[in-house]
mmCIF file of C-alpha atoms and ligand atoms in Angstrom:
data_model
loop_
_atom_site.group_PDB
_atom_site.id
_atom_site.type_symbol
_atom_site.label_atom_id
_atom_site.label_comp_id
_atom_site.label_asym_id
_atom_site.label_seq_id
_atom_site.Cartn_x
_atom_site.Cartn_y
_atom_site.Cartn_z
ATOM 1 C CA UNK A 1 60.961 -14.548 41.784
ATOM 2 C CA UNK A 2 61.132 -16.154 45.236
ATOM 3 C CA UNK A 3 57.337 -17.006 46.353
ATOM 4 C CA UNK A 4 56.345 -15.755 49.347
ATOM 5 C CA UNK A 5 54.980 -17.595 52.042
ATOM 6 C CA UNK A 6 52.683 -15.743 54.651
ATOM 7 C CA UNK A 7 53.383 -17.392 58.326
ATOM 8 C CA UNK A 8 50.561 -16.097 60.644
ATOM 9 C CA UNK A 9 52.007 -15.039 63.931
ATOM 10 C CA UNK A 10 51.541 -15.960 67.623
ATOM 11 C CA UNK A 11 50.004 -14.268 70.338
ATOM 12 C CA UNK A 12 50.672 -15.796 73.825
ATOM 13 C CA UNK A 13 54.209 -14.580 74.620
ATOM 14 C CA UNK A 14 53.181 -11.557 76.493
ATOM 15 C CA UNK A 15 56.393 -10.555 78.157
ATOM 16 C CA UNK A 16 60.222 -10.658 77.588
ATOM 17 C CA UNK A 17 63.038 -11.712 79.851
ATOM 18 C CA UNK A 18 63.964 -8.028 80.946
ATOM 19 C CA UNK A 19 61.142 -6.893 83.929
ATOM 20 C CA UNK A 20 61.416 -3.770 83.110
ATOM 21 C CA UNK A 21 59.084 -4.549 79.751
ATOM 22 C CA UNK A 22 57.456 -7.741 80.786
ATOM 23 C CA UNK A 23 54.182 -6.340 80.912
ATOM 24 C CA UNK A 24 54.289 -5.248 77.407
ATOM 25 C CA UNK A 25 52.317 -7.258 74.972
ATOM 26 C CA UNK A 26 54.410 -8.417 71.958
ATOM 27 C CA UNK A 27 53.703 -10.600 68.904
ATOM 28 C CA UNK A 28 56.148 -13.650 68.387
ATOM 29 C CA UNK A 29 56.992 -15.961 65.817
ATOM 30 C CA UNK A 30 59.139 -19.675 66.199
ATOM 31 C CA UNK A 31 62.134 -18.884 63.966
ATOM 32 C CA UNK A 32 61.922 -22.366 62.433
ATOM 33 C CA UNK A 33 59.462 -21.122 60.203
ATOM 34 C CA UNK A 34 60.818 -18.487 58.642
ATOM 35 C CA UNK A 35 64.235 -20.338 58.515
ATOM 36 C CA UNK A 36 62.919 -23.266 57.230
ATOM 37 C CA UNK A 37 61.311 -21.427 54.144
ATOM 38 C CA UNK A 38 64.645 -19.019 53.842
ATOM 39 C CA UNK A 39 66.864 -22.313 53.734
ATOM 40 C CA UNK A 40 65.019 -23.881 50.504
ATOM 41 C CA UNK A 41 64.937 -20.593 48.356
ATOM 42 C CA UNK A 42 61.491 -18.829 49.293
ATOM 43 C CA UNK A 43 60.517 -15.641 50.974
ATOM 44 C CA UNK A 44 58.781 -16.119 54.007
ATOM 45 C CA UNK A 45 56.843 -13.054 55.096
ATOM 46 C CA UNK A 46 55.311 -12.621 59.266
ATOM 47 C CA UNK A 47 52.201 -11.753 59.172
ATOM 48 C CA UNK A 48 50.873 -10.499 62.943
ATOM 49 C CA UNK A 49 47.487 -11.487 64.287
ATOM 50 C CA UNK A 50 45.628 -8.641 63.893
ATOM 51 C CA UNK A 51 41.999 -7.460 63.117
ATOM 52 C CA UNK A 52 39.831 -9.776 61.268
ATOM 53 C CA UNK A 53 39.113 -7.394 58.220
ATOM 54 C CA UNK A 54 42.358 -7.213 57.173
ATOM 55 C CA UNK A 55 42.970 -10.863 57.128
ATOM 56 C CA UNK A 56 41.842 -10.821 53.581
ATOM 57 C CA UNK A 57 44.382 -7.906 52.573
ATOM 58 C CA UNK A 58 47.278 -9.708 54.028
ATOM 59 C CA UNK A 59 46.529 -13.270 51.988
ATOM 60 C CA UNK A 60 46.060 -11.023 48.804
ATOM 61 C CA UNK A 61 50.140 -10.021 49.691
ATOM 62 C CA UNK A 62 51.324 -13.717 49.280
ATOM 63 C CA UNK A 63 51.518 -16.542 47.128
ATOM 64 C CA UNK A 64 50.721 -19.185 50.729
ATOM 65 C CA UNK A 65 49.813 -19.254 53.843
ATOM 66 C CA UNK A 66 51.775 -21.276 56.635
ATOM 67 C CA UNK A 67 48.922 -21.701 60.220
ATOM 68 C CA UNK A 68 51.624 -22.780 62.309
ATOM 69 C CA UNK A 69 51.248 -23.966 65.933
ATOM 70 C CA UNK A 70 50.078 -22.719 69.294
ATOM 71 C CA UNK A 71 47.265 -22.579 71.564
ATOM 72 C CA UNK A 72 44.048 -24.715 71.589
ATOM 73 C CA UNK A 73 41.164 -23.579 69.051
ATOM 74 C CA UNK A 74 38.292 -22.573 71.408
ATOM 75 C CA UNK A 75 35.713 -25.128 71.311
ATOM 76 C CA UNK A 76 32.754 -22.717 70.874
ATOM 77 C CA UNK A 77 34.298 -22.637 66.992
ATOM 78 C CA UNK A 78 33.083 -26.759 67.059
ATOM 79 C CA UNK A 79 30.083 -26.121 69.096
ATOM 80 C CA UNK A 80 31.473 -27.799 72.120
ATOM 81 C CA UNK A 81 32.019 -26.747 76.120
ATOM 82 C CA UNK A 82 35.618 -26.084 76.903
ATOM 83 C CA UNK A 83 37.617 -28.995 78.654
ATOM 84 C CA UNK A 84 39.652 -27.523 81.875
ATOM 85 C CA UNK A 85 42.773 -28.602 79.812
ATOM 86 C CA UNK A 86 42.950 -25.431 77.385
ATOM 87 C CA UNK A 87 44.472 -22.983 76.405
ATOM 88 C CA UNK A 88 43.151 -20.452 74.394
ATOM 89 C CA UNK A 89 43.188 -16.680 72.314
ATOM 90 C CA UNK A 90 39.988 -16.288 70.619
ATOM 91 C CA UNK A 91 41.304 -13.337 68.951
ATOM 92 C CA UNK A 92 44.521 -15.410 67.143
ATOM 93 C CA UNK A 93 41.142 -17.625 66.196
ATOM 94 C CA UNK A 94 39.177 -14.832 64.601
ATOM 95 C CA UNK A 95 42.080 -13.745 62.698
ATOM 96 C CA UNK A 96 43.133 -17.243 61.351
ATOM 97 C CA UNK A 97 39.617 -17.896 60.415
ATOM 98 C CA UNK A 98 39.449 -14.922 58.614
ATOM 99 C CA UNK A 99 43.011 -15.831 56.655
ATOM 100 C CA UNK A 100 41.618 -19.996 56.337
ATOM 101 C CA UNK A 101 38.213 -18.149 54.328
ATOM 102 C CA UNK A 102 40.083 -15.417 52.504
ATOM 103 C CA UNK A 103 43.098 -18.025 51.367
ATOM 104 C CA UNK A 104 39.909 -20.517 50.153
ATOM 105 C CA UNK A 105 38.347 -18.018 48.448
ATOM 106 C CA UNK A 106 41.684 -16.683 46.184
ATOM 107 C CA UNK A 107 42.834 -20.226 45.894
ATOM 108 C CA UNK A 108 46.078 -19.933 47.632
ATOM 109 C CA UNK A 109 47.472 -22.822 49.341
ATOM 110 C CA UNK A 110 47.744 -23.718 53.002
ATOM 111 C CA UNK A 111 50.408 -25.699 54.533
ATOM 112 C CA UNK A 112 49.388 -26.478 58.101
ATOM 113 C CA UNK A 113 50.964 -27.370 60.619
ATOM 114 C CA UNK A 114 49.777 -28.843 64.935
ATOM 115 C CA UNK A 115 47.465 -26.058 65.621
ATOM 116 C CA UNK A 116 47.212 -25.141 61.833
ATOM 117 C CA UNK A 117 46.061 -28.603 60.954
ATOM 118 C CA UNK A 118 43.245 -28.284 63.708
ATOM 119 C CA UNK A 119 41.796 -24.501 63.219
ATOM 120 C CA UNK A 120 42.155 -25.735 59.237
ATOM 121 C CA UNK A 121 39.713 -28.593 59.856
ATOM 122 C CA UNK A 122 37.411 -26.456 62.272
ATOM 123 C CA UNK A 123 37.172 -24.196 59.630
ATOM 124 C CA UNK A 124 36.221 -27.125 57.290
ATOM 125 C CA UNK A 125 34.081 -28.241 59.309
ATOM 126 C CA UNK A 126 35.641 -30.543 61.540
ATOM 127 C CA UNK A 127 35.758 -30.909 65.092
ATOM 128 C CA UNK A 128 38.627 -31.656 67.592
ATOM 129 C CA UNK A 129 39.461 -33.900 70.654
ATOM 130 C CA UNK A 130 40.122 -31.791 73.091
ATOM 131 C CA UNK A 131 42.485 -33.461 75.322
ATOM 132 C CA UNK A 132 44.303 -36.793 74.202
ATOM 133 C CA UNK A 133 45.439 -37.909 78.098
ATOM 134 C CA UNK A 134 41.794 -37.873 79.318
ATOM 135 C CA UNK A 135 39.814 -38.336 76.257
ATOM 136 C CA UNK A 136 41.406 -41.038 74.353
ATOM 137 C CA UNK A 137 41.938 -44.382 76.137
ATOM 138 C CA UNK A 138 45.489 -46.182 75.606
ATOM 139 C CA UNK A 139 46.902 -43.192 73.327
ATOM 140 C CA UNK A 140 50.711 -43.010 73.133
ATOM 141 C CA UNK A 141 52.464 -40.139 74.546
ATOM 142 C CA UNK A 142 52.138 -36.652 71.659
ATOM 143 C CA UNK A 143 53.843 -34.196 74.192
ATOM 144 C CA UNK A 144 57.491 -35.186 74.000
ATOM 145 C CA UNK A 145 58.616 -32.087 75.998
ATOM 146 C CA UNK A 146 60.883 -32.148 77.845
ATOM 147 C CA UNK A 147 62.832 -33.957 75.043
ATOM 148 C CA UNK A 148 64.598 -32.297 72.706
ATOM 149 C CA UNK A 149 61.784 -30.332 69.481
ATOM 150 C CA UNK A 150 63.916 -31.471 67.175
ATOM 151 C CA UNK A 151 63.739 -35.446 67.506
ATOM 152 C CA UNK A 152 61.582 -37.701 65.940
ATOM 153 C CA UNK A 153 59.706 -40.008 69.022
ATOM 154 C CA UNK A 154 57.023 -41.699 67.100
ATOM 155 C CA UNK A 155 56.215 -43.380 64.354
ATOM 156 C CA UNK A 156 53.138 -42.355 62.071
ATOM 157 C CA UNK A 157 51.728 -44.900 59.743
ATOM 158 C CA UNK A 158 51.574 -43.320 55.749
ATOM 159 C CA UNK A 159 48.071 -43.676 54.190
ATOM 160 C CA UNK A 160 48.882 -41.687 50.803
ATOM 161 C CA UNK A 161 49.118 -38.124 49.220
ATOM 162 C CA UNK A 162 52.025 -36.021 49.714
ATOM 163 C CA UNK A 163 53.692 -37.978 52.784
ATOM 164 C CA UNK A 164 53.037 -40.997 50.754
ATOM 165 C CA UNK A 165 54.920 -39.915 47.760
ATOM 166 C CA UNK A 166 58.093 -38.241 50.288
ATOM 167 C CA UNK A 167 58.484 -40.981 52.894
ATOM 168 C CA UNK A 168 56.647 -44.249 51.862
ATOM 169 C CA UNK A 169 54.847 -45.697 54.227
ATOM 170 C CA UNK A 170 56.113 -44.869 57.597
ATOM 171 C CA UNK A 171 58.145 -41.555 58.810
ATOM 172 C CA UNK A 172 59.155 -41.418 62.867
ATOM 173 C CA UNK A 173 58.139 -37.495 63.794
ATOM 174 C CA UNK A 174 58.515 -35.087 67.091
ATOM 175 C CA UNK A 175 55.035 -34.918 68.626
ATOM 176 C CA UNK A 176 54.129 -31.406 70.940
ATOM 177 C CA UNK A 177 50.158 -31.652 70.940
ATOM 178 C CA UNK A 178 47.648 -32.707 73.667
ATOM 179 C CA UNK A 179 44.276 -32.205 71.082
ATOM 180 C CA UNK A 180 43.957 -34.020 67.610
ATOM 181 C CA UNK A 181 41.655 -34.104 64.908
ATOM 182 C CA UNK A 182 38.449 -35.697 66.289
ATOM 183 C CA UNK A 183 35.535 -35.350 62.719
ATOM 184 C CA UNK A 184 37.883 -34.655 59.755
ATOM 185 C CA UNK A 185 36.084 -31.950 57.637
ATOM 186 C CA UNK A 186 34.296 -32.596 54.322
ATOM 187 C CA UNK A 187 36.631 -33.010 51.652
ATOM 188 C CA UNK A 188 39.802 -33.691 53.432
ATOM 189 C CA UNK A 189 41.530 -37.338 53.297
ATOM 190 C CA UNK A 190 43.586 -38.784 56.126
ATOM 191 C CA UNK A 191 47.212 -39.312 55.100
ATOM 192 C CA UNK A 192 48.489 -40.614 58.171
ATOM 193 C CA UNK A 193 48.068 -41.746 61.868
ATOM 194 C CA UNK A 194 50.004 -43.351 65.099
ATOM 195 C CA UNK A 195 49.252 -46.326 66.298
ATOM 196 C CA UNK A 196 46.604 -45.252 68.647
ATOM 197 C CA UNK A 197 44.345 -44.253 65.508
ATOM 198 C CA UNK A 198 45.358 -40.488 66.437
ATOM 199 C CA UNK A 199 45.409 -38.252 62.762
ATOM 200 C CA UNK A 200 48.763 -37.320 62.065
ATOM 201 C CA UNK A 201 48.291 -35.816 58.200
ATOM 202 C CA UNK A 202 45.587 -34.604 55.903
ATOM 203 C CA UNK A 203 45.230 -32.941 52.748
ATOM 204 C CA UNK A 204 43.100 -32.071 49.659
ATOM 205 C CA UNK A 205 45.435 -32.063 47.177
ATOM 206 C CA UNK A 206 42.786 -30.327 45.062
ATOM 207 C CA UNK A 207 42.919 -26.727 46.558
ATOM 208 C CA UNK A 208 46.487 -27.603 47.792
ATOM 209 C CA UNK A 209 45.602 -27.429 51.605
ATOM 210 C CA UNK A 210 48.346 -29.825 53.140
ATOM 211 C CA UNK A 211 48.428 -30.478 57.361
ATOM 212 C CA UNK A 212 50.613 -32.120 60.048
ATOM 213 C CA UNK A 213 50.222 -32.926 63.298
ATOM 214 C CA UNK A 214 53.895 -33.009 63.856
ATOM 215 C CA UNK A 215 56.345 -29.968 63.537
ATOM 216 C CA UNK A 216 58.692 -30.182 60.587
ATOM 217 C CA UNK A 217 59.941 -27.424 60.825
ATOM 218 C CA UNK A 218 61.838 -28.291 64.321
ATOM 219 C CA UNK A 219 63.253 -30.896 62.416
ATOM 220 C CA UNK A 220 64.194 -30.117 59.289
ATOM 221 C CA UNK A 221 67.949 -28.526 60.532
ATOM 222 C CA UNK A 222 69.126 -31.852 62.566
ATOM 223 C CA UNK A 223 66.893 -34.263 59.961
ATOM 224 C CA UNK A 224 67.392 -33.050 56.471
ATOM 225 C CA UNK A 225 64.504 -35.712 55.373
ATOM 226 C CA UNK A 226 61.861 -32.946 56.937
ATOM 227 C CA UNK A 227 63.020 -30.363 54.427
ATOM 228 C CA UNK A 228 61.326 -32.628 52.058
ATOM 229 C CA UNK A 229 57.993 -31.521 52.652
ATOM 230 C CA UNK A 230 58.347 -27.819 52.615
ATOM 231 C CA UNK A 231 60.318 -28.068 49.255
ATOM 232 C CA UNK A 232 57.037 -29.898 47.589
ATOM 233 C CA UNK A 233 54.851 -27.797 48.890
ATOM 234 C CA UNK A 234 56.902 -24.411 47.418
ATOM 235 C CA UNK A 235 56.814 -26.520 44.592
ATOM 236 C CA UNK A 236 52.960 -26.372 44.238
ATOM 237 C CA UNK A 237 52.699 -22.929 44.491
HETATM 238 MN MN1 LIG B 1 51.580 -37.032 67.644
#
């Protein structure tokens, strides 16, 4: 049997091309996921952000859970003021939360990925930077746009863990984020960073939560080395 990987949807696509619909609300999902989890033999499964009481009924219906990438968490989840910089749905928040606790609670692992990675560690615990530009001095550029989502722009130094063991000790990755990791939560461990000390990877192998900052997933079709990662984490499961 295939496992079956639960990708938690996105909410801020709220019209389509045609104007004749554009003011209907629809729920959205990057393809890469789900093709990225087709491609290397698993079952990938969309699950839409919904109401947060049947978060736990949805993680009960896979064997993972994939937090993929998106808007900003809202601040008030880290006990901070919001920064003019985000963007935010508080409701895609409540819902993920609700999936992050439920997923914790049946022992299911969570591979996480830009967003992902930060709600996980809010949900930990942890706490953000809001805006890399304005809040960290002499960072390198993380929003590669309008370069291709596919290339690899910068080079993230390997600490350990699951990186560690696929790509050494360095791996060049795309980069679409303005916000990082700021506190990493209680019982996480840093597997990698750039240059400019920003967290690029962390995991606790232990209840098999595994985050990037980057997207592999954009990847993984042009640069079959990105595959790599989704394979060994299907593996765990
Ligand atoms: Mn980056």
């Amino acid at each position: 049997m295939a496992k079956t990987i639960g990708i938690i949807g996105q909410t801020q696509y709220k019209t389509l091309p045609d104007a004749r619909v554009s003011d209907i609300e629809i729920d959205a999902w990057r393809a890469a996921y789900a093709q990225v989890f087709s491609e290397i033999g698993a079952l990938p499964f969309l699950i839409p952000v919904g109401p947060a009481h049947l978060a736990a009924s949805y993680v009960e219906n896979v064997d993972a859970i994939v937090l993929a990438g998106g808007q900003d968490v809202h601040p008030s989840a880290y006990g901070q003021t919001p920064q003019p910089t985000g963007v935010y749905d508080t409701r895609r928040d409540a819902f993920e939360l609700a999936v992050i606790s439920a997923a914790l609670a049946m022992e299911k692992p969570i591979l996480a990925i830009c967003r992902g990675s930060q709600i996980l560690n809010v949900a930990l615990g942890g706490t953000l930077i809001q805006d890399i530009p304005t809040q960290v001095p002499n960072a390198i550029s993380h929003d590669q746009k309008p370069q291709a989502w596919d290339k690899p722009t910068h080079v993230i130094d390997i600490d350990g863990g699951l990186l560690r063991k696929l790509y050494g000790t360095t791996l060049k990755t795309n980069s679409f984020h303005h916000q990082a990791i700021a506190q990493l939560a209680p019982g996480l461990t840093k597997t990698a960073q750039t240059v400019d000390g920003i967290i690029e990877g962390y995991e606790d192998p232990r209840r098999r939560l595994f985050a990037v900052q980057f997207h592999p997933e954009f990847s993984f079709a042009t640069y079959p080395e990105f595959s790599a990662l989704f394979k060994d984490f299907v593996a765990q499961i």
